Coordinates of C-alpha atoms in Angstrom, one line a residue:
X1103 CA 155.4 148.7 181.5
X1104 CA 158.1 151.6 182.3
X1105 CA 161.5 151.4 180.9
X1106 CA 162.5 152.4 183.9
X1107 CA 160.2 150.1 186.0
X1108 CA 161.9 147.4 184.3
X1109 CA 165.8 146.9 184.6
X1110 CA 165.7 143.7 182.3
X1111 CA 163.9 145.3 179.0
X1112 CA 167.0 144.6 177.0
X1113 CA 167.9 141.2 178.3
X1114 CA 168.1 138.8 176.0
X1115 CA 170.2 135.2 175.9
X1116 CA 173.2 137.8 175.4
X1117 CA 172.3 140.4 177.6
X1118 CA 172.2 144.5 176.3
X1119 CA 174.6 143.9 173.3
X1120 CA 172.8 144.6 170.2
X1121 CA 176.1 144.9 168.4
X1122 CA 176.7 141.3 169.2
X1123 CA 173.3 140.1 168.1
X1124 CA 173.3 141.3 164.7
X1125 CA 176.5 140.1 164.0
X1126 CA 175.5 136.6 165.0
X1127 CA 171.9 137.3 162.8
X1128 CA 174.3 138.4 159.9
X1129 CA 176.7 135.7 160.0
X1130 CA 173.5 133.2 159.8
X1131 CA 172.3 134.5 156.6
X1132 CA 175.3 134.7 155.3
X1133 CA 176.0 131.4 156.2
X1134 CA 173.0 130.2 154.6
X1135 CA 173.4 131.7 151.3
X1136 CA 177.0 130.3 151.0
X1137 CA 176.0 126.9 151.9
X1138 CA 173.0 127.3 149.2
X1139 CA 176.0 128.4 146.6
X1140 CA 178.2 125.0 147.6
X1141 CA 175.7 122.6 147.4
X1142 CA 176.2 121.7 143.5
X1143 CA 173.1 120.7 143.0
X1144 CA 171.8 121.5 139.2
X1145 CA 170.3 124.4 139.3
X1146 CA 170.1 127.6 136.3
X1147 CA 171.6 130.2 138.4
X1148 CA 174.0 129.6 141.6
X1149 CA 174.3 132.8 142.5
X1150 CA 170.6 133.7 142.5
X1151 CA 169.9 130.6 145.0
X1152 CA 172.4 131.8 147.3
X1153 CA 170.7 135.0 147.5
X1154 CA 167.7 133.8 147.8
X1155 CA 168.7 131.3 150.7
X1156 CA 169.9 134.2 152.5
X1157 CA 167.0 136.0 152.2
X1158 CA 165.3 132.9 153.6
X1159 CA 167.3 133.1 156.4
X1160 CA 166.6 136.4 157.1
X1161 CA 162.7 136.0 156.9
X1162 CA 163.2 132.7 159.6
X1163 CA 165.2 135.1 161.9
X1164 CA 162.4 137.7 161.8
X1165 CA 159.8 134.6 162.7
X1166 CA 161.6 133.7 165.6
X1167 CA 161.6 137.4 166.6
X1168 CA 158.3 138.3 166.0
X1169 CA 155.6 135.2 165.8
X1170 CA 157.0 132.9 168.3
X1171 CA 156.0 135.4 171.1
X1172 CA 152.3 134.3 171.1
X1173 CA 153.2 131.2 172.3
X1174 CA 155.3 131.4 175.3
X1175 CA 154.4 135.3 176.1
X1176 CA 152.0 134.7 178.6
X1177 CA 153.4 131.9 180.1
X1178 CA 156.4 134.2 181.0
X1179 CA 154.2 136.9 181.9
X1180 CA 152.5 134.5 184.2
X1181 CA 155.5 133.9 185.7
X1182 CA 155.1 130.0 185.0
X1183 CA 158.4 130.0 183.0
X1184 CA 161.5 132.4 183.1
X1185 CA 162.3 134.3 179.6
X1186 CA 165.3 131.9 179.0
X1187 CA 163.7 128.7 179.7
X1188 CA 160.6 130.0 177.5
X1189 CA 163.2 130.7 174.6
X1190 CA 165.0 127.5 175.2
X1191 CA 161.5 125.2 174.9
X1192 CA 160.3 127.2 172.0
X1193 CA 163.4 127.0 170.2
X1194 CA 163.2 123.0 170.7
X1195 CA 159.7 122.4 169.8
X1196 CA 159.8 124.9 166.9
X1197 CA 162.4 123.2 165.4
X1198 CA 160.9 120.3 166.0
X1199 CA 157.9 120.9 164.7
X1200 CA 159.6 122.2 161.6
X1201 CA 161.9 119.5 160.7
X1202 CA 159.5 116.6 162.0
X1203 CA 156.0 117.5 161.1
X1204 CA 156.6 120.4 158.4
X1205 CA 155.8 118.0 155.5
X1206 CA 158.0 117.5 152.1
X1207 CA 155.6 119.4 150.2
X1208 CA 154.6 123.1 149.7
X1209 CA 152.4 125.0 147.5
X1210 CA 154.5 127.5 145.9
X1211 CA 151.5 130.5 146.1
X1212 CA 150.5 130.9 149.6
X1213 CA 147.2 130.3 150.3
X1214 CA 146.0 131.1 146.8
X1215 CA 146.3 134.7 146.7
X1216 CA 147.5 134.8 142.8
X1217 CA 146.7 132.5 139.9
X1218 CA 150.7 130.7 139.1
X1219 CA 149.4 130.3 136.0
X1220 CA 149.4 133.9 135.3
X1221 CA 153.3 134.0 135.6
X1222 CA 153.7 132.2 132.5
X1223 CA 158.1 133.0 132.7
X1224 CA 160.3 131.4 135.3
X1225 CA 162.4 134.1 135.8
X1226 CA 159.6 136.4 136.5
X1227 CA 158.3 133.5 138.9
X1228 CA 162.4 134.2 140.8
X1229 CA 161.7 137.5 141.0
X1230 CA 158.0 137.5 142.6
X1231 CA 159.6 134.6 145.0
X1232 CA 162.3 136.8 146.2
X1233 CA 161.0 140.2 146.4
X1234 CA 157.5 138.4 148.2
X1235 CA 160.1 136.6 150.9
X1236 CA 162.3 140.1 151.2
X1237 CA 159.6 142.5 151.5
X1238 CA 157.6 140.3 154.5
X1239 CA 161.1 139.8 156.5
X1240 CA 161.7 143.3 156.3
X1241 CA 158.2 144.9 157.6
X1242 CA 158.1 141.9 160.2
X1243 CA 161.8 143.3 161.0
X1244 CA 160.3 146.7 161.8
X1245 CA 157.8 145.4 163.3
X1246 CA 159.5 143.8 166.1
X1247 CA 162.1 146.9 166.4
X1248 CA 158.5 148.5 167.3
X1249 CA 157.1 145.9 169.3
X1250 CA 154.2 145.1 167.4
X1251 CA 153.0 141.3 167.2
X1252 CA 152.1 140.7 163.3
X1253 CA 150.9 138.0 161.3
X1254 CA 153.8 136.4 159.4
X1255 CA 151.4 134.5 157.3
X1256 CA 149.9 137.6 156.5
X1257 CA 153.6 139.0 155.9
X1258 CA 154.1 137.0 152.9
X1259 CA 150.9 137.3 151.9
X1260 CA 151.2 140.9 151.0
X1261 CA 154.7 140.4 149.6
X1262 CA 153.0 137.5 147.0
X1263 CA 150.0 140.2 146.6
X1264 CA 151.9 143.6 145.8
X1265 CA 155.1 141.4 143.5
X1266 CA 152.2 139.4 141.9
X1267 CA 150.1 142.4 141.1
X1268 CA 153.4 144.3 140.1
X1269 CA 154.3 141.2 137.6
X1270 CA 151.0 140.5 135.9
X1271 CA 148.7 143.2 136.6
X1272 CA 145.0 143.6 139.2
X1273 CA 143.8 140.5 137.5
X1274 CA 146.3 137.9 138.8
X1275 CA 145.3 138.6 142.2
X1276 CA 142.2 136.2 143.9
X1277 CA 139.8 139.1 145.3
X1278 CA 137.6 136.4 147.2
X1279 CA 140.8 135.0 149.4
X1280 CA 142.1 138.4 150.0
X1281 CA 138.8 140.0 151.0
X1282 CA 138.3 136.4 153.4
X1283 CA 141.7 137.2 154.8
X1284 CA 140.7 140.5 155.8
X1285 CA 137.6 139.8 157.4
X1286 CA 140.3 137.8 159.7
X1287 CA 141.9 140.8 161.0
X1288 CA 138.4 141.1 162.6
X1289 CA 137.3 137.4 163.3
X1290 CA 140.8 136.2 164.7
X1291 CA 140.9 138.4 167.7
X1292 CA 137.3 138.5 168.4
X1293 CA 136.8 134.7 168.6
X1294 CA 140.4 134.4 170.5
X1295 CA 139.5 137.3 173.0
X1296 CA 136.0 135.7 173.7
X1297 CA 136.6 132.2 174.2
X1298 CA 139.6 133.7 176.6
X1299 CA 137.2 135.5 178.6
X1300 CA 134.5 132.6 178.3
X1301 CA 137.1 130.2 180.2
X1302 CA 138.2 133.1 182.7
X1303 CA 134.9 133.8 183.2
X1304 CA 134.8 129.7 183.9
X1305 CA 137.1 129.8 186.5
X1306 CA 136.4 132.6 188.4
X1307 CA 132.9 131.5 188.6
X1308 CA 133.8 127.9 189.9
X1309 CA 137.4 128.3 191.4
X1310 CA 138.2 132.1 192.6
X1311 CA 134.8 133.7 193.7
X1312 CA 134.2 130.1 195.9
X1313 CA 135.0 130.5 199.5
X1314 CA 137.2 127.4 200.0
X1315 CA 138.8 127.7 196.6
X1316 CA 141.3 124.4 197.4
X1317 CA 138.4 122.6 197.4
X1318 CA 136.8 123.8 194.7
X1319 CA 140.0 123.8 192.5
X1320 CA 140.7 119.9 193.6
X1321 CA 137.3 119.5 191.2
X1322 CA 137.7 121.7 188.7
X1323 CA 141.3 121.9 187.9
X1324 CA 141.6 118.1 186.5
X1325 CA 138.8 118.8 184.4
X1326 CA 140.1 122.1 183.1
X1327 CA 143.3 120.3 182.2
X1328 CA 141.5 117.2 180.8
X1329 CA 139.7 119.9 178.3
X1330 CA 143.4 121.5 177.7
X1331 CA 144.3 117.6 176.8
X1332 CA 141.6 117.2 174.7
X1333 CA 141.9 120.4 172.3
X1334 CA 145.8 120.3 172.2
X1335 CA 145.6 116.9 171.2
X1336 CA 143.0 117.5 168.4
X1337 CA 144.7 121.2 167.5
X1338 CA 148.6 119.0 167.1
X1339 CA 146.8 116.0 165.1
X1340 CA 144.7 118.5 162.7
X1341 CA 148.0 121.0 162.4
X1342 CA 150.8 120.1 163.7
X1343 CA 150.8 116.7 162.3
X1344 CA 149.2 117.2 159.4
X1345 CA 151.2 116.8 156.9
X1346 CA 152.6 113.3 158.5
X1347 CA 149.0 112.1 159.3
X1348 CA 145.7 113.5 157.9
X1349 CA 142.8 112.9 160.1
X1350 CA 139.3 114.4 159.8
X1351 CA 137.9 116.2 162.8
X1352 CA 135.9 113.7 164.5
X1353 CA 139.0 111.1 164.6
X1354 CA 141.0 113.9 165.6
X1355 CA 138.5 114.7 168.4
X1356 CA 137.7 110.8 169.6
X1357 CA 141.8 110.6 169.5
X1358 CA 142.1 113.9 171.5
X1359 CA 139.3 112.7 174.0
X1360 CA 141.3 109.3 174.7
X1361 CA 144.0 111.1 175.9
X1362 CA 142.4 113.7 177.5
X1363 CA 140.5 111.6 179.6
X1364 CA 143.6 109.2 180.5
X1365 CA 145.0 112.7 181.7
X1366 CA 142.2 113.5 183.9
X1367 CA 142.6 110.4 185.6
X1368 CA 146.4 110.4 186.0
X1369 CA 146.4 114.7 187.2
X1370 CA 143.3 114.5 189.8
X1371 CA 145.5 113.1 192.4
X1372 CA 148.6 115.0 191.5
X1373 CA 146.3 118.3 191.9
X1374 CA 144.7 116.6 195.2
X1375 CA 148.1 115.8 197.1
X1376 CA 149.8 119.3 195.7
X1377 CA 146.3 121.3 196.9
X1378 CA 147.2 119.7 200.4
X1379 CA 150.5 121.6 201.0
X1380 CA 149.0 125.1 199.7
X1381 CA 147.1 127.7 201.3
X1382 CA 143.5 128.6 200.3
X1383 CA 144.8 131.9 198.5
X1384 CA 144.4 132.5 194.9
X1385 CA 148.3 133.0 194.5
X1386 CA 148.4 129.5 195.6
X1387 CA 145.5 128.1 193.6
X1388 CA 147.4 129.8 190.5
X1389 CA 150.5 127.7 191.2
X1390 CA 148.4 124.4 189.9
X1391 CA 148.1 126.0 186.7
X1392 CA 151.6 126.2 185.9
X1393 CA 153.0 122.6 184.4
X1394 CA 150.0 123.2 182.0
X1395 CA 151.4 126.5 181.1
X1396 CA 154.8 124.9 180.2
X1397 CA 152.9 121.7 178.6
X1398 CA 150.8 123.6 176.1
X1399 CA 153.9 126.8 175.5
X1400 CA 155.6 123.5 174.3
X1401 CA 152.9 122.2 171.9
X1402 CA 151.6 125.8 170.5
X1403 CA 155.5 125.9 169.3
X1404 CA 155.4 122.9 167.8
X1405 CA 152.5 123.4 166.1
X1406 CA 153.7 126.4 165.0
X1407 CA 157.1 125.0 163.5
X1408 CA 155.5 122.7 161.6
X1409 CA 152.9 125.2 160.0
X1410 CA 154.4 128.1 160.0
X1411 CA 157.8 127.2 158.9
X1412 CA 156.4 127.1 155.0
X1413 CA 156.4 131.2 155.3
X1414 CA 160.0 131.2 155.2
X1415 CA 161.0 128.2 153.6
X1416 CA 157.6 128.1 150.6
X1417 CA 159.0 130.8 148.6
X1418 CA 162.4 129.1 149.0
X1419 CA 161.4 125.8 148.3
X1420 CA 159.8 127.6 145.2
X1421 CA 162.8 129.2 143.9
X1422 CA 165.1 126.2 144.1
X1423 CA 162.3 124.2 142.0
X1424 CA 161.7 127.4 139.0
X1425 CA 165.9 127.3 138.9
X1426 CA 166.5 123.1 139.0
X1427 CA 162.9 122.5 136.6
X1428 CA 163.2 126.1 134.8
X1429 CA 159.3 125.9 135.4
X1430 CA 156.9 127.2 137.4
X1431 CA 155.1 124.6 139.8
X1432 CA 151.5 125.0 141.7
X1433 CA 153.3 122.8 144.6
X1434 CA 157.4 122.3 145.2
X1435 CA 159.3 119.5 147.4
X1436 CA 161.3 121.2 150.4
X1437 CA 164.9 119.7 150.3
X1438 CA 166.3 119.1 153.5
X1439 CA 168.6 121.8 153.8
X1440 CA 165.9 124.3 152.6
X1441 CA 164.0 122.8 156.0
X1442 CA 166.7 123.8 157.9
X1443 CA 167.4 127.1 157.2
X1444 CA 163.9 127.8 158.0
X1445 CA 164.0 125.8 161.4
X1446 CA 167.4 126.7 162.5
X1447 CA 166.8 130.8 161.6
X1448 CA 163.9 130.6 163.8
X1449 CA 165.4 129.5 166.5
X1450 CA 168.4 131.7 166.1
X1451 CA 165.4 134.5 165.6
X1452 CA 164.1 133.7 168.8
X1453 CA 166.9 133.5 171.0
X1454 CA 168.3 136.7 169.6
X1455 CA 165.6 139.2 169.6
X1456 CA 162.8 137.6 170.7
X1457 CA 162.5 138.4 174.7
X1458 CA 160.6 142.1 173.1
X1459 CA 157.9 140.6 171.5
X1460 CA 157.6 138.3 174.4
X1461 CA 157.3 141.0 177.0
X1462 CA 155.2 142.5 174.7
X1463 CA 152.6 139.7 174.8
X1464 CA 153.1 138.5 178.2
X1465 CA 153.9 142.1 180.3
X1466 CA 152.5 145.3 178.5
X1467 CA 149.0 144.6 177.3
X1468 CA 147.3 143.5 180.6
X1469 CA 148.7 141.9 183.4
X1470 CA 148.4 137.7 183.6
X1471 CA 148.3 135.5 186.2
X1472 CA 148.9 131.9 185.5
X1473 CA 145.0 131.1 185.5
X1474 CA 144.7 134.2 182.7
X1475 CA 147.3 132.9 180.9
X1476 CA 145.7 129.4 180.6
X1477 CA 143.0 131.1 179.2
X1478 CA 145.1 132.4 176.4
X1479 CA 146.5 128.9 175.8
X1480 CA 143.2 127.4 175.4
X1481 CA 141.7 130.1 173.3
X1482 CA 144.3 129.6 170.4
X1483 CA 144.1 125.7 170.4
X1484 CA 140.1 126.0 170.4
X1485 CA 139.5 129.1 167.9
X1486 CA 142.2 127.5 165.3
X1487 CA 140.3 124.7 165.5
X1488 CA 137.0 126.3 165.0
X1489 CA 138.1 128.2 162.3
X1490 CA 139.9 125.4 160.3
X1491 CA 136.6 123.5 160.6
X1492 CA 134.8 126.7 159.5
X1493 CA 137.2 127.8 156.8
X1494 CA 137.9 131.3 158.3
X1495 CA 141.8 132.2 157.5
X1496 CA 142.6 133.3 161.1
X1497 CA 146.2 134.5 162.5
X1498 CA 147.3 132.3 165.1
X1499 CA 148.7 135.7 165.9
X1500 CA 145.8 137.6 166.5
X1501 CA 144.5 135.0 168.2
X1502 CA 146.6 134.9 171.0
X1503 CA 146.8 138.7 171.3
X1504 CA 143.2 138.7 170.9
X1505 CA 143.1 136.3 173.9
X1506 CA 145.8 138.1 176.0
X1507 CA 143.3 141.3 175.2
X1508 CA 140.3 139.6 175.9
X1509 CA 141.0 138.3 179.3
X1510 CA 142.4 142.1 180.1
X1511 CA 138.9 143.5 179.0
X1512 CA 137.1 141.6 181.3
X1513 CA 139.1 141.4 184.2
X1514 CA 138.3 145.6 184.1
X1515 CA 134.6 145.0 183.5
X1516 CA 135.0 143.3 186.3
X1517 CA 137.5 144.9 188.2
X1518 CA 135.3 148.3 187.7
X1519 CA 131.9 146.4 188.1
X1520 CA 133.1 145.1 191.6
X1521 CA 134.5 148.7 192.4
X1522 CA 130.8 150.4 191.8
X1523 CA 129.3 148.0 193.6
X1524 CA 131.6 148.4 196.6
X1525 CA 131.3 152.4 196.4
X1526 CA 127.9 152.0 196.7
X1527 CA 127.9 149.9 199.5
X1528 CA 130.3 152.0 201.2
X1529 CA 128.5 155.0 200.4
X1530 CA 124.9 153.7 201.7
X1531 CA 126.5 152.7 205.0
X1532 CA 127.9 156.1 205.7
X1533 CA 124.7 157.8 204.4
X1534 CA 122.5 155.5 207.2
X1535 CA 124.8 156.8 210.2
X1536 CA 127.0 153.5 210.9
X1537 CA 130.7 154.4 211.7
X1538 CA 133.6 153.3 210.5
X1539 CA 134.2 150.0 211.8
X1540 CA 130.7 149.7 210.8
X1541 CA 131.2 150.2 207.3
X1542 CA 134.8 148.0 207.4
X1543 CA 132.9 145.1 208.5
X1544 CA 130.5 145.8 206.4
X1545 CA 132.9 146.0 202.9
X1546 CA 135.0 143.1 204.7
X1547 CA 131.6 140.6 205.0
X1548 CA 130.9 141.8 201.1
X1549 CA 134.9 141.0 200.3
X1550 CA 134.7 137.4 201.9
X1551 CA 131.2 136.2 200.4
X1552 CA 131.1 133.6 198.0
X1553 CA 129.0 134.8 194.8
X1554 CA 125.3 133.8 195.7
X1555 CA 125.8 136.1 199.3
X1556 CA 127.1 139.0 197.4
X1557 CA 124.0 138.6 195.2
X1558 CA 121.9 138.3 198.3
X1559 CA 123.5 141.4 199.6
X1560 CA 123.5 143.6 196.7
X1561 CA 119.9 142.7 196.4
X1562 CA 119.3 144.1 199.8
X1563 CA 121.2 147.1 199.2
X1564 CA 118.5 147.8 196.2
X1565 CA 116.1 147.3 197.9
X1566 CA 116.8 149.7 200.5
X1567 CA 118.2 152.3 197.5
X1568 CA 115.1 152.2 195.9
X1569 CA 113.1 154.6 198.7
X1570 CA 116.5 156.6 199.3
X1571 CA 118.1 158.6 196.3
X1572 CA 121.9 158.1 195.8
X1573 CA 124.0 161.1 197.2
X1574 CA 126.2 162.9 195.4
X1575 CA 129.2 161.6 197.2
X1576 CA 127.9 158.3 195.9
X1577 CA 127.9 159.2 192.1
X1578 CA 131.5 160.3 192.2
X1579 CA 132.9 157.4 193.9
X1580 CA 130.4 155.7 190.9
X1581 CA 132.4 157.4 188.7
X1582 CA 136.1 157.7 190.0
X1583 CA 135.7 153.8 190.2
X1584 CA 135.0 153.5 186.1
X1585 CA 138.0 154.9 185.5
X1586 CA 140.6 152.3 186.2
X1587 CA 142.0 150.9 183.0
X1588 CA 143.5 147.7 183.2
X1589 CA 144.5 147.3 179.3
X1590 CA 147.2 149.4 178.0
X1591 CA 145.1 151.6 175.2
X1592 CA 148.8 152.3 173.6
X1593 CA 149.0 148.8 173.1
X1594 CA 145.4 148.3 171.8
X1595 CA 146.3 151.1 169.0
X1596 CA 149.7 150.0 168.1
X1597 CA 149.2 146.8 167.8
X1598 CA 146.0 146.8 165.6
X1599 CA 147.3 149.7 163.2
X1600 CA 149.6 146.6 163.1
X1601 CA 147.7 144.7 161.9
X1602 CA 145.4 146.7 159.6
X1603 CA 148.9 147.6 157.5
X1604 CA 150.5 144.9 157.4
X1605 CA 149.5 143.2 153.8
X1606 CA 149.6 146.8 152.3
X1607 CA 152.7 147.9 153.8
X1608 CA 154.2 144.7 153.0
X1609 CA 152.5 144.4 149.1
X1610 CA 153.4 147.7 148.4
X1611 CA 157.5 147.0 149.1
X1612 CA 157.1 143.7 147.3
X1613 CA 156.3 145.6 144.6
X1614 CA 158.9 148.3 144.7
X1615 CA 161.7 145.6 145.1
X1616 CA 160.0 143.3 142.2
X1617 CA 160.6 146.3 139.8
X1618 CA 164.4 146.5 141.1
X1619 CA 165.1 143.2 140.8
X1620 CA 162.9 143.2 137.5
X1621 CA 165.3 146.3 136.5
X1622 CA 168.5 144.7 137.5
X1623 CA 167.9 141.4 135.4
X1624 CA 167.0 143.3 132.9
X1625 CA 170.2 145.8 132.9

């Protein structure tokens, strides 16, 4: 979307002031680390825990900023919530999820990716820690200044990659995970993106292409939102509450289908009695979607809090244990305060400078509607699912963006499919000698027939095609109407080179500020 098209691409919570906003960022982390340095608990080195805590700060600030977007982007794009009730929900129910549900526990090497064992020293353990947290807050920082979404998890990853290579050499590094995590750059958007366009696909099919849509959305609707029930409940018992309550998938699933199907009782006459007062338009058919926008913009951020949090606070957590045990630990306890930072800096993140990566997600990659954005929603409740089940290592990230790109890849299929097929109809009436109003009614019949009369008709039109060669004037308005482009390209190519850098970029300035800090402990 144009700058200029756009009057409120620098609103935020405090409108245009950047000034302001990283003053208030600032003072966070620096409020952080002095808290950290007051807190007397009995740790080697004060000063070195302060820092770090302000570094941990720093990395929850660029969460909120950056990852947070993929779950209330395209409800705001959808229009189902403004920007500051979006940021004011998330905010809640990351926080939320981070103090409830984000466990007492963390494993101090993020998913795997180097052996602990190999960092024998606990100093050298600090240093990894810190320069892992720094260098992922810092490339998700530039990130967001260029409004690319990026996995956080995958952030940190780097940073323990390139500090952990830097500290005990290629052989500390697990090869397997890494190479499983990369193969997610791939799988993550693709399975996001498909099961997107699978439910849009769904609902056009049994909603928008029916000629009394009311109708058909008065069936369909309660279902769809029993199914949005029934994974959200499984995704927040298998994620989000993990760490409280560990259920398998099946209990998850016979859980989730209780409440789902108690919801599809209690919403099909709420959707009956509000389909009365609307209009059989699809604007209006839209509008039903949008408490389940809000409902499952809510739970995604919860879930997220209570996963996600351990990317800001786990090398924290870790720190404060190598300083208070002088060890170094395969899994640490998260105090309280250490939770905290974490939760509190990404809500502070959020409100700050997150409206960019939310416009990114909800405005500038394809346009959603409230039924698109649903498909989003349900796409990165069902793939994380999937691939927990599966062990794939997917982004919730590229999930979402996958989804936001898959529905805006088949919407121009379509878009472009229906455009042929209305050039050739138009073409084939002018070519037999009908008139104008002719033709209009012709393309108005085609416009107003449910799916199995535009099959009918099309079929006809073949038929008759088949003993009369298509004009020339028919192959260009063939091929003017393959041109429309209904996903930003730009945003396609930013956003994956994104993605395909981020653990080097990030491992590679772990490593450079491992050696400094390495160099300064040393000096």
């Amino acid at each position: 979307m144009d700058q200029q098209n756009n009057p409120n691409q620098n609103s935020t919570l405090l409108g245009g002031n950047e000034f302001i906003r990283v003053l208030i960022a600032l003072a966070f982390i620096l409020v952080s680390g002095f808290y950290a340095s007051t807190l007397g608990i009995g740790v080697s080195n004060v000063s070195i825990l302060a820092v770090a805590s302000a570094i941990g700060a720093y990395m929850a600030l660029n969460i909120g900023a950056n990852d947070v977007a993929n779950n209330v982007g395209p409800a705001v794009g959808a229009k189902a919530l403004s920007m500051t009730g979006a940021i004011l929900i998330a905010a809640v129910f990351e926080a939320a999820g981070a103090i409830i549900a984000g466990g007492q526990v963390v494993g101090t090497i993020k998913k795997g990716i180097i052996v602990p064992s190999a960092i024998a020293e606990a100093e050298t353990f600090i240093w990894v820690m810190m320069a892992a947290l720094l260098a992922g807050a810092i490339w998700l920082n530039l990130a967001t200044y260029l409004g690319a979404p990026v996995s956080t998890t995958h952030s940190i990853v780097g940073g323990v990659l390139g500090a952990g290579i830097a500290a005990g050499g290629w052989d500390i590094a697990n090869w397997n995970q890494m190479i499983a995590i990369a193969a997610s750059w791939v799988i993550s958007p693709v399975l996001g993106g498909l099961i997107a366009a699978g439910f849009l696909i769904y609902i056009k099919r049994n909603v928008t292409y029916k000629g009394d849509m009311l109708e058909a959305a008065k069936k369909t609707v309660p279902l769809l939102v029993g199914l949005m029930v029934w994974a959200f409940s499984t995704y927040l018992i298998l994620k989000g509450l993990k760490k409280l309550w560990s259920l398998d998938i099946v209990s998850a699933g016979l859980i989730g289908f209780a409440i789902a199907l108690t919801a599809y009782f209690a919403v099909r006459p709420v959707v009956e009695k509000a389909a009365a007062s609307l209009s059989n338009t699809k604007d209006d058919v839209n509008n039903l979607f949008t408490l389940p926008l809000i409902v499952s913009a809510a739970l995604l951020s919860f879930a997220h809090g209570a996963n996600d949090v351990a990317n800001a606070i786990g090398p924290l957590a870790a720190i404060t244990d190598a300083l208070t045990t002088g060890a170094v630990s395969s899994k640490a306890a998260i105090p309280l305060w250490v939770m905290l930072v974490g939760a509190i800096g990404i809500a502070i993140g959020l409100a700050l400078f997150g409206p960019k990566l939310i416009r990114t997600v909800g405005t500038e990659i394809t346009e959603l509607d409230k039924t698109r954005a649903y498909c989003v929603a349900m796409a990165a409740a069902i793939t994380v699912i999937i691939a927990s089940q599966l062990g794939l290592p997917v982004s919730s990230t590229h999930i979402a963006v996958g989804g936001v790109f898959g529905v805006g890849f088949l919407r121009e299929y379509l878009k472009v499919s229906y455009d042929k097929k209305l050039a050739a109809i138009i073409s084939h009436s002018e070519d037999a000698g009908h008139d104008g109003k002719q033709t209009q009614a012709f393309v108005e019949r085609f416009k107003q027939a449910g799916v199995e009369e535009k099959r009918a008709i099309l079929r006809e039109l073949k038929q008759e095609q088949a003993s009369s060669p298509i004009s020339s004037r028919e192959r260009k308005g063939l091929k003017k109407a393959t041109k429309k482009e209904l996903v930003k390209r730009s945003a396609l190519l930013r956003i994956a080179a994104a993605w395909v850098i981020t653990v080097p970029a990030s491992g590679i300035l772990s490593a450079a500020i491992f050696y400094m800090l390495l160099g300064y402990s040393l000096s």
